[in-house]
PDB file of C-alpha atoms in Angstrom:
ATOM      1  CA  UNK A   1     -43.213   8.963 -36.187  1.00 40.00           C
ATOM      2  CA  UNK A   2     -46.695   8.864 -37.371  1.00 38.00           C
ATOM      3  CA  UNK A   3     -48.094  12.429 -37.669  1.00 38.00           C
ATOM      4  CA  UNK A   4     -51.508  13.351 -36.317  1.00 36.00           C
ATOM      5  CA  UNK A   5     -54.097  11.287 -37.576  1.00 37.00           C
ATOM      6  CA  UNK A   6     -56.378  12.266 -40.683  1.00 33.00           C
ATOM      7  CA  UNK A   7     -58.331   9.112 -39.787  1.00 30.00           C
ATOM      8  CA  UNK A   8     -57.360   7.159 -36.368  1.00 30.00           C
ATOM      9  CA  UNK A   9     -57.374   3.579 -35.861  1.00 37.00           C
ATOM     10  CA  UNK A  10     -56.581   3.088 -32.467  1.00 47.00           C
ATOM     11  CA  UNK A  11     -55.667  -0.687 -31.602  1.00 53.00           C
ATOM     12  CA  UNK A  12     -56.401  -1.784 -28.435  1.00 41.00           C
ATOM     13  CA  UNK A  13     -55.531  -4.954 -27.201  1.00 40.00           C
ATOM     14  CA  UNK A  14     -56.526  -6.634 -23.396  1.00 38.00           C
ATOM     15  CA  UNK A  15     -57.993  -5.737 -20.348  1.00 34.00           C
ATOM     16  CA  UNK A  16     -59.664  -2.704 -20.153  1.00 33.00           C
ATOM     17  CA  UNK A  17     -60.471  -2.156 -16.381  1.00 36.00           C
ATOM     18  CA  UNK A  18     -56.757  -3.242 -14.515  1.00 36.00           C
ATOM     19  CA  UNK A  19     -54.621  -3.793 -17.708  1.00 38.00           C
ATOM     20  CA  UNK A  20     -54.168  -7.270 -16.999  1.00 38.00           C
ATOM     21  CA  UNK A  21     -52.934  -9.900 -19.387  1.00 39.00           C
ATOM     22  CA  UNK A  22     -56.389 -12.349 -20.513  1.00 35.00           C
ATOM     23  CA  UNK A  23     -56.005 -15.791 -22.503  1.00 38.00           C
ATOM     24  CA  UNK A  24     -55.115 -14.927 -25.998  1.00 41.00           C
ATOM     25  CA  UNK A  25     -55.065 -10.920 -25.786  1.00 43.00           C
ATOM     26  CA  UNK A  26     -52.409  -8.521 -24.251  1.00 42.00           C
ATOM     27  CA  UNK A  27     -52.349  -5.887 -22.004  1.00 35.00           C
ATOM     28  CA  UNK A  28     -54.156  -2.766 -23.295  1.00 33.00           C
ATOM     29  CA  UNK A  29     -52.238  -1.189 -25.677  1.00 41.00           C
ATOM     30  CA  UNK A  30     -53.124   1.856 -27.973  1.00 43.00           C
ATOM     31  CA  UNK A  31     -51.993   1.730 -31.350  1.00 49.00           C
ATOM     32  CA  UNK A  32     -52.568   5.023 -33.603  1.00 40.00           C
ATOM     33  CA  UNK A  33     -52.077   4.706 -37.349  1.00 38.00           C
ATOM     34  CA  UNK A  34     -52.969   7.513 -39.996  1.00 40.00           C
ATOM     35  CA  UNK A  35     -53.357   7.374 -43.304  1.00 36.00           C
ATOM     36  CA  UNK A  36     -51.505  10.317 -45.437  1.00 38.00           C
ATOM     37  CA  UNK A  37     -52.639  11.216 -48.635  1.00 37.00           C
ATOM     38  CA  UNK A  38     -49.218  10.868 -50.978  1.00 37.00           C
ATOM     39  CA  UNK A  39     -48.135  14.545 -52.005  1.00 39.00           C
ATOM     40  CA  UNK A  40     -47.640  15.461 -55.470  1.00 40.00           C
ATOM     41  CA  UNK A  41     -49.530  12.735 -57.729  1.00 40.00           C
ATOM     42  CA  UNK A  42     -53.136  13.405 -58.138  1.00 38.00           C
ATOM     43  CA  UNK A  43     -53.248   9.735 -59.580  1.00 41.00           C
ATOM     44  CA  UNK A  44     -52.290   8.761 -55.647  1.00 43.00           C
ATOM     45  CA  UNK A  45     -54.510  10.533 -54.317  1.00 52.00           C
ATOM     46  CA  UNK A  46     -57.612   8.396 -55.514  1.00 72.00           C
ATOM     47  CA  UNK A  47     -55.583   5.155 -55.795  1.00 86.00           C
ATOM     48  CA  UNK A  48     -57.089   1.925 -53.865  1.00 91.00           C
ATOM     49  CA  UNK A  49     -54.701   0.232 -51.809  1.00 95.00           C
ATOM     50  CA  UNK A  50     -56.065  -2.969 -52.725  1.00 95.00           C
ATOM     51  CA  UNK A  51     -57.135  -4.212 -56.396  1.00 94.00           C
ATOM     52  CA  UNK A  52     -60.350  -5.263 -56.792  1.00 94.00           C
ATOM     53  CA  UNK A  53     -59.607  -8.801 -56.343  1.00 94.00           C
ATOM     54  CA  UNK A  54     -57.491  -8.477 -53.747  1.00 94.00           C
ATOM     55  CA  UNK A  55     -60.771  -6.541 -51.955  1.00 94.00           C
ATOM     56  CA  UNK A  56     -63.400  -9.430 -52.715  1.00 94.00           C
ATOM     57  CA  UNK A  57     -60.821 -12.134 -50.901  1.00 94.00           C
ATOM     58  CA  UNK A  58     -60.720  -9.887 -47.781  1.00 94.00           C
ATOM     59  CA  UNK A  59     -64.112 -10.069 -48.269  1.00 93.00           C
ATOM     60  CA  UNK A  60     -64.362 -14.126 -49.021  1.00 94.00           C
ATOM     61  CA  UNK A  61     -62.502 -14.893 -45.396  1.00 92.00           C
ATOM     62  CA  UNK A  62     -64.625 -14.138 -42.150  1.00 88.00           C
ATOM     63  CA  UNK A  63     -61.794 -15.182 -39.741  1.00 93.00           C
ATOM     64  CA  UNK A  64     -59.821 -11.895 -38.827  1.00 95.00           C
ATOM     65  CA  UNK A  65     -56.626 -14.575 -39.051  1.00 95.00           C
ATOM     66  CA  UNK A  66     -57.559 -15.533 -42.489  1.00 94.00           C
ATOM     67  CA  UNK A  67     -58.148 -11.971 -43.640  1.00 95.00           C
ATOM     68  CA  UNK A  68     -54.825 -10.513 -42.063  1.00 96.00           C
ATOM     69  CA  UNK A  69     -53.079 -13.318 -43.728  1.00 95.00           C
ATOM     70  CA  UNK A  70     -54.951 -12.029 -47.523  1.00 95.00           C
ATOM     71  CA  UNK A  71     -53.765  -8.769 -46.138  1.00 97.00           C
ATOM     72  CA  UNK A  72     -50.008  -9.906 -46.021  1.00 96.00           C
ATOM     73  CA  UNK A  73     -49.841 -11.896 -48.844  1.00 95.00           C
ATOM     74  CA  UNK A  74     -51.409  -8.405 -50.516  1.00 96.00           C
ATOM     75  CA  UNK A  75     -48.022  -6.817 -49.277  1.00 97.00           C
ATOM     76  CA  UNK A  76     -45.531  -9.363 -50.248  1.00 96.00           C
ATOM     77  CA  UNK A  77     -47.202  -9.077 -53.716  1.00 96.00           C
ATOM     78  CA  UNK A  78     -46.080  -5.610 -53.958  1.00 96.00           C
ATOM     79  CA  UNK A  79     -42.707  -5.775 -52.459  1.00 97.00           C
ATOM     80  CA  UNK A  80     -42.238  -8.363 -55.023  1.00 95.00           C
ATOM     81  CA  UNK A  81     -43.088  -6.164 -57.777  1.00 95.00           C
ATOM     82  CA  UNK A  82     -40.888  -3.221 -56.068  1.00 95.00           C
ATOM     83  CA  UNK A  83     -37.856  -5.459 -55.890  1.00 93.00           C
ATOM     84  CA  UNK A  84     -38.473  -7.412 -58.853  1.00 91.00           C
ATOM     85  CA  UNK A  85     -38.558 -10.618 -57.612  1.00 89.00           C
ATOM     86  CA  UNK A  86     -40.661 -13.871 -58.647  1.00 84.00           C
ATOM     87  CA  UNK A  87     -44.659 -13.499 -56.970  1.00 79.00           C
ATOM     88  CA  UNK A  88     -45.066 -15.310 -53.455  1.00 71.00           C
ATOM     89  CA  UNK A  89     -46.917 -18.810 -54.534  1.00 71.00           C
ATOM     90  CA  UNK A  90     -50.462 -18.483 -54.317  1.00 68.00           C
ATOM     91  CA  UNK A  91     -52.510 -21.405 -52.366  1.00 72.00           C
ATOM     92  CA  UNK A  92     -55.851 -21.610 -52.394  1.00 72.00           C
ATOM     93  CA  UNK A  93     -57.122 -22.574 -48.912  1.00 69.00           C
ATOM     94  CA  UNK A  94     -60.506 -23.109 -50.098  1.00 78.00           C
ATOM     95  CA  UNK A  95     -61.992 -24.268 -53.176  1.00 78.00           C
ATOM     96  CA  UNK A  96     -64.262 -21.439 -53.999  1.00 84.00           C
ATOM     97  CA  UNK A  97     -61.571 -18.920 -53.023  1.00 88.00           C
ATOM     98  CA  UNK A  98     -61.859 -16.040 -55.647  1.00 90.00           C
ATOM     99  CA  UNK A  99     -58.547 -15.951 -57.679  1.00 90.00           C
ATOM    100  CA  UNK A 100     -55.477 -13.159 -57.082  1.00 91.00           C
ATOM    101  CA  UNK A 101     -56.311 -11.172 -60.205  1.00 89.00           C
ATOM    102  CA  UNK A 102     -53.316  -9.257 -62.099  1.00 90.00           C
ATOM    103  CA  UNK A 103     -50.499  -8.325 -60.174  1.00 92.00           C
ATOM    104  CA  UNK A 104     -50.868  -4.493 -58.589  1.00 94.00           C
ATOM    105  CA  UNK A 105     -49.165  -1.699 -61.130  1.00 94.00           C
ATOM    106  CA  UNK A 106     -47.480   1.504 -60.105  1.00 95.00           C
ATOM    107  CA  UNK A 107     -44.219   3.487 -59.570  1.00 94.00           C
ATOM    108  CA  UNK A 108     -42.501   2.673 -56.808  1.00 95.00           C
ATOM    109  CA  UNK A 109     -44.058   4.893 -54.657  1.00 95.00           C
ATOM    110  CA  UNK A 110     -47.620   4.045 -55.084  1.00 96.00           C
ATOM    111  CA  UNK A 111     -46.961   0.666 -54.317  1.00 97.00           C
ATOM    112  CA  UNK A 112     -45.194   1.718 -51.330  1.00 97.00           C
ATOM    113  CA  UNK A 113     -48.295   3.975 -50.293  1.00 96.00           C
ATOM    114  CA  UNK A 114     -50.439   0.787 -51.402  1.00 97.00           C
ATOM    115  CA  UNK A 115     -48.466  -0.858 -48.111  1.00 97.00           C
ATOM    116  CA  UNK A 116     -48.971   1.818 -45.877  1.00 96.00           C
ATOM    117  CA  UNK A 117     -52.765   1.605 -46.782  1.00 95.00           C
ATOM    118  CA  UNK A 118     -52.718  -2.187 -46.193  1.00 97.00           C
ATOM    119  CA  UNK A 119     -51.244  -1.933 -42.448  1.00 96.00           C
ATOM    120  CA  UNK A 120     -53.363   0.437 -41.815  1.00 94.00           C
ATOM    121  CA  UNK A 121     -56.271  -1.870 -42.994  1.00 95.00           C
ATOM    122  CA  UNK A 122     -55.080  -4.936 -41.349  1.00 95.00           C
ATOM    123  CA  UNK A 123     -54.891  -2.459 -38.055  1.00 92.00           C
ATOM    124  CA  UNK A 124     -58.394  -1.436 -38.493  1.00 92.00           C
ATOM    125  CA  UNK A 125     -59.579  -5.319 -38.721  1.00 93.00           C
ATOM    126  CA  UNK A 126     -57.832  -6.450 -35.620  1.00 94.00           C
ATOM    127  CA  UNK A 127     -59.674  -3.191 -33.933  1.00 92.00           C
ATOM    128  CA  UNK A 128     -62.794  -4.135 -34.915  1.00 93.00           C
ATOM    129  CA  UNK A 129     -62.508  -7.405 -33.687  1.00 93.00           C
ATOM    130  CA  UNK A 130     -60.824  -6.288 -30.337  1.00 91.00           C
ATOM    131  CA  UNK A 131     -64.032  -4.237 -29.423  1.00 92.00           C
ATOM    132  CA  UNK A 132     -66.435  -6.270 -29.876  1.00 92.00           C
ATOM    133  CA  UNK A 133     -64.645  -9.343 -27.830  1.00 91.00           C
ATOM    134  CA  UNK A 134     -61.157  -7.816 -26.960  1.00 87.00           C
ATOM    135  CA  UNK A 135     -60.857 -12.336 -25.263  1.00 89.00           C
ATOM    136  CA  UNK A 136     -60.956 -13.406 -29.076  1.00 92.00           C
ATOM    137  CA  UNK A 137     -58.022 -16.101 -29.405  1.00 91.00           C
ATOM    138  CA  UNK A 138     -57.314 -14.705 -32.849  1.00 94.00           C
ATOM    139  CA  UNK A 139     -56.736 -11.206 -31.866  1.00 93.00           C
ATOM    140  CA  UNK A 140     -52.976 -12.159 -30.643  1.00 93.00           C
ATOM    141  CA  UNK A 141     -52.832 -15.249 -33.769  1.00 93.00           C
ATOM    142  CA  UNK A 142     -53.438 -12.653 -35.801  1.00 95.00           C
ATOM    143  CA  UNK A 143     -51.156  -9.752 -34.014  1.00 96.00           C
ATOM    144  CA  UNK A 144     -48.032 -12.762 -34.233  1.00 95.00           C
ATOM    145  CA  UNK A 145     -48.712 -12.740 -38.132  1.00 96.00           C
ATOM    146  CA  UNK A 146     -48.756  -9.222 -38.815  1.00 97.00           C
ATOM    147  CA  UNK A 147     -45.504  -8.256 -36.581  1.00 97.00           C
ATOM    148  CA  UNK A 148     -43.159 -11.015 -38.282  1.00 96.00           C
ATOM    149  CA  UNK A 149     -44.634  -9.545 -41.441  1.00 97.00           C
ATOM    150  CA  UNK A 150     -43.374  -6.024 -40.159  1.00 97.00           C
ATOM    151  CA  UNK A 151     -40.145  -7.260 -39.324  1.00 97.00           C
ATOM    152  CA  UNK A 152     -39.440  -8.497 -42.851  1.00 97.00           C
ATOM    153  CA  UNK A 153     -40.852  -5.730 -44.261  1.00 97.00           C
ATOM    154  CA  UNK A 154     -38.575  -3.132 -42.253  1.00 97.00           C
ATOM    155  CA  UNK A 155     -35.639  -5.248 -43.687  1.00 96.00           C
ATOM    156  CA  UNK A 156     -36.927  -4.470 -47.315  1.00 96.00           C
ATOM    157  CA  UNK A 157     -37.755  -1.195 -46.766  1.00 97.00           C
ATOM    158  CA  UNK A 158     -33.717  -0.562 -45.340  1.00 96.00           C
ATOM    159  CA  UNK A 159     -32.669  -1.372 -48.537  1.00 95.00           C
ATOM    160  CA  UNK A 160     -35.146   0.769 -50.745  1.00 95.00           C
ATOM    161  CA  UNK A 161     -34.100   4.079 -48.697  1.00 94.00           C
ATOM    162  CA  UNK A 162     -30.643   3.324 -49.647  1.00 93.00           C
ATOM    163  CA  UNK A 163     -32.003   3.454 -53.008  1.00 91.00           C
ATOM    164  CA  UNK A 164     -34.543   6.009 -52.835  1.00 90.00           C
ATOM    165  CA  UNK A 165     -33.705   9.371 -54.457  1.00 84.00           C
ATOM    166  CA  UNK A 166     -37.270  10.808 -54.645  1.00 90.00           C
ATOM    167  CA  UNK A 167     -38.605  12.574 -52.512  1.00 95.00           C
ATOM    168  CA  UNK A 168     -41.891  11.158 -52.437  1.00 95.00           C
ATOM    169  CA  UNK A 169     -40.822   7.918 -52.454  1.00 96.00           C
ATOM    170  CA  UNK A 170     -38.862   8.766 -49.145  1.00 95.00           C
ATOM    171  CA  UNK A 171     -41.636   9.633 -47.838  1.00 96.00           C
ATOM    172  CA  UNK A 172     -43.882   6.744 -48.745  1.00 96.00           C
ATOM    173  CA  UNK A 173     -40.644   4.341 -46.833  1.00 97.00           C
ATOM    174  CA  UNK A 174     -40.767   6.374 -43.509  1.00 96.00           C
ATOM    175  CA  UNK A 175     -44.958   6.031 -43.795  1.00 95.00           C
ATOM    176  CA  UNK A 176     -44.184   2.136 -44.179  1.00 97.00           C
ATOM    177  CA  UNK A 177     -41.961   2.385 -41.797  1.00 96.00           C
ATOM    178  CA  UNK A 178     -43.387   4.317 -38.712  1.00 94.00           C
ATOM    179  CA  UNK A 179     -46.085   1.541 -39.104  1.00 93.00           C
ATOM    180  CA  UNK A 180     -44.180  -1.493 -39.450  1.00 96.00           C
ATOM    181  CA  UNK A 181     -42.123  -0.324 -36.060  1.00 95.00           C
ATOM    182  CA  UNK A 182     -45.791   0.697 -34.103  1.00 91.00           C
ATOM    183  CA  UNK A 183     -47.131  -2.893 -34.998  1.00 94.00           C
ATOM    184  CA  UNK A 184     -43.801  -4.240 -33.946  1.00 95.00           C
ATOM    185  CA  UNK A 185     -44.119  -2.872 -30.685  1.00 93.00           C
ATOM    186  CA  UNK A 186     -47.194  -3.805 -29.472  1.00 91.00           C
ATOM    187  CA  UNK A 187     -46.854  -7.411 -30.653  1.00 92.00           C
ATOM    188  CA  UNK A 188     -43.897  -7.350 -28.498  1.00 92.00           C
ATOM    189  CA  UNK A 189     -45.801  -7.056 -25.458  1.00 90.00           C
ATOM    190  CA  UNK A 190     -47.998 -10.305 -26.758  1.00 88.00           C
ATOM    191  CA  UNK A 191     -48.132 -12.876 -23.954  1.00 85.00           C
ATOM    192  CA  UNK A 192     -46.768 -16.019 -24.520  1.00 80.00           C
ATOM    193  CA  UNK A 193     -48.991 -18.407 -26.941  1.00 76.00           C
ATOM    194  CA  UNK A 194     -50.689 -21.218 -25.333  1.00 70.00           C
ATOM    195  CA  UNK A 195     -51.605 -24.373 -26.323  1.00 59.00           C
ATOM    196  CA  UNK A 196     -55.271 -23.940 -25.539  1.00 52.00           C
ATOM    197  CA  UNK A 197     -55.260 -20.792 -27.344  1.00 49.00           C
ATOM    198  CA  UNK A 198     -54.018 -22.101 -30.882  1.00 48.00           C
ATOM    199  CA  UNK A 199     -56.744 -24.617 -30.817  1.00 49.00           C
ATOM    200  CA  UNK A 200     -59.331 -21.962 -30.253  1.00 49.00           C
ATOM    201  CA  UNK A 201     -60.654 -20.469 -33.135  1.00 49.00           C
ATOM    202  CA  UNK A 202     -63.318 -17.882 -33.319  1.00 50.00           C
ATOM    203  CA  UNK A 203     -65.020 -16.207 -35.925  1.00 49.00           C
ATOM    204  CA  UNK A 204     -65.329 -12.469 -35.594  1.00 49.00           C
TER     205      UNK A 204
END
């Protein structure tokens, strides 16, 4: 499980008063995700979890949907690397999107922190949006996205600790982990989509 939190993002999603279920947000649910300084690297301990390109394109995109979806793609970019795998394509969805940069560099570990930092991120985002209008239709859009994310993730990451024999690198899987399965859980308790609720769309 998460340990206590250096620096709490608590996500809270729905009702606040009777913990009922509004259009296009879930019941309240509480969310706690730290973020854990890796042990022994002092290179790790300064790293960004983000390049700087990836940064100005969370930046670029206003919509929290659009930015957890930079967020994701910011992921699979790594896990690519990790596994060694050909790059997810990337799209632009606007013309004057900034470009990708150079792919993210690191041991295996960093990269893996670099993920932990990024869920933690894309929990902080969906936070911010929930308090100031916890009725925003793409608080859940964006909740759907990031749990199938997890849940593809957690399949990676069961391989890796087969194949982990560092310690740190252990430890960087079970902080990936811990998060994936907390996201996981409280997109679980998402109401249903609605059709009125995709066609919404709301900037933060």
């Amino acid at each position: 499980m998460i340990p206590a939190c250096r620096s709490v993002t608590c996500l809270r999603l729905g009702n606040r008063s009777h913990g009922q279920r509004v259009a296009g947000a879930p019941a309240i649910m509480f969310l706690c995700a730290g973020i854990l300084l890796l042990a022994g690297s002092a290179s790790a301990q300064t790293r960004d979890h983000l390049t700087d390109q990836e940064t100005d394109l969370v930046r670029f995109y206003q919509e929290l949907d659009k930015r957890i979806e930079v967020l994701i793609k910011a992921m699979d970019r790594r896990f690519a690397v990790i596994n060694g795998m050909a790059q997810p394509t990337a799209k632009k969805l606007m013309k004057d999107e900034p470009d990708w940069g150079d792919l993210p560099k690191g041991t295996r570990t960093e990269l893996l922190g670099d993920i932990a930092g990024i869920l933690d991120e894309a929990i902080t985002n969906i936070d911010d949006v929930s308090r100031r209008d916890e009725k925003n239709p793409l608080i859940s859009r964006s909740l759907r996205k990031l749990t199938a994310a997890a849940n593809g993730y957690l399949t990676q990451l069961a391989v890796l600790k087969n194949q982990a024999k560092d310690v740190d690198e252990q430890a960087a899987i079970e902080r990936v982990a811990d998060n994936a399965n907390d996201i996981i859980a409280v997109g679980a308790k998402l109401p249903p989509p609605t059709a009125e609720s995709d066609k919404k769309k709301k900037k933060p």
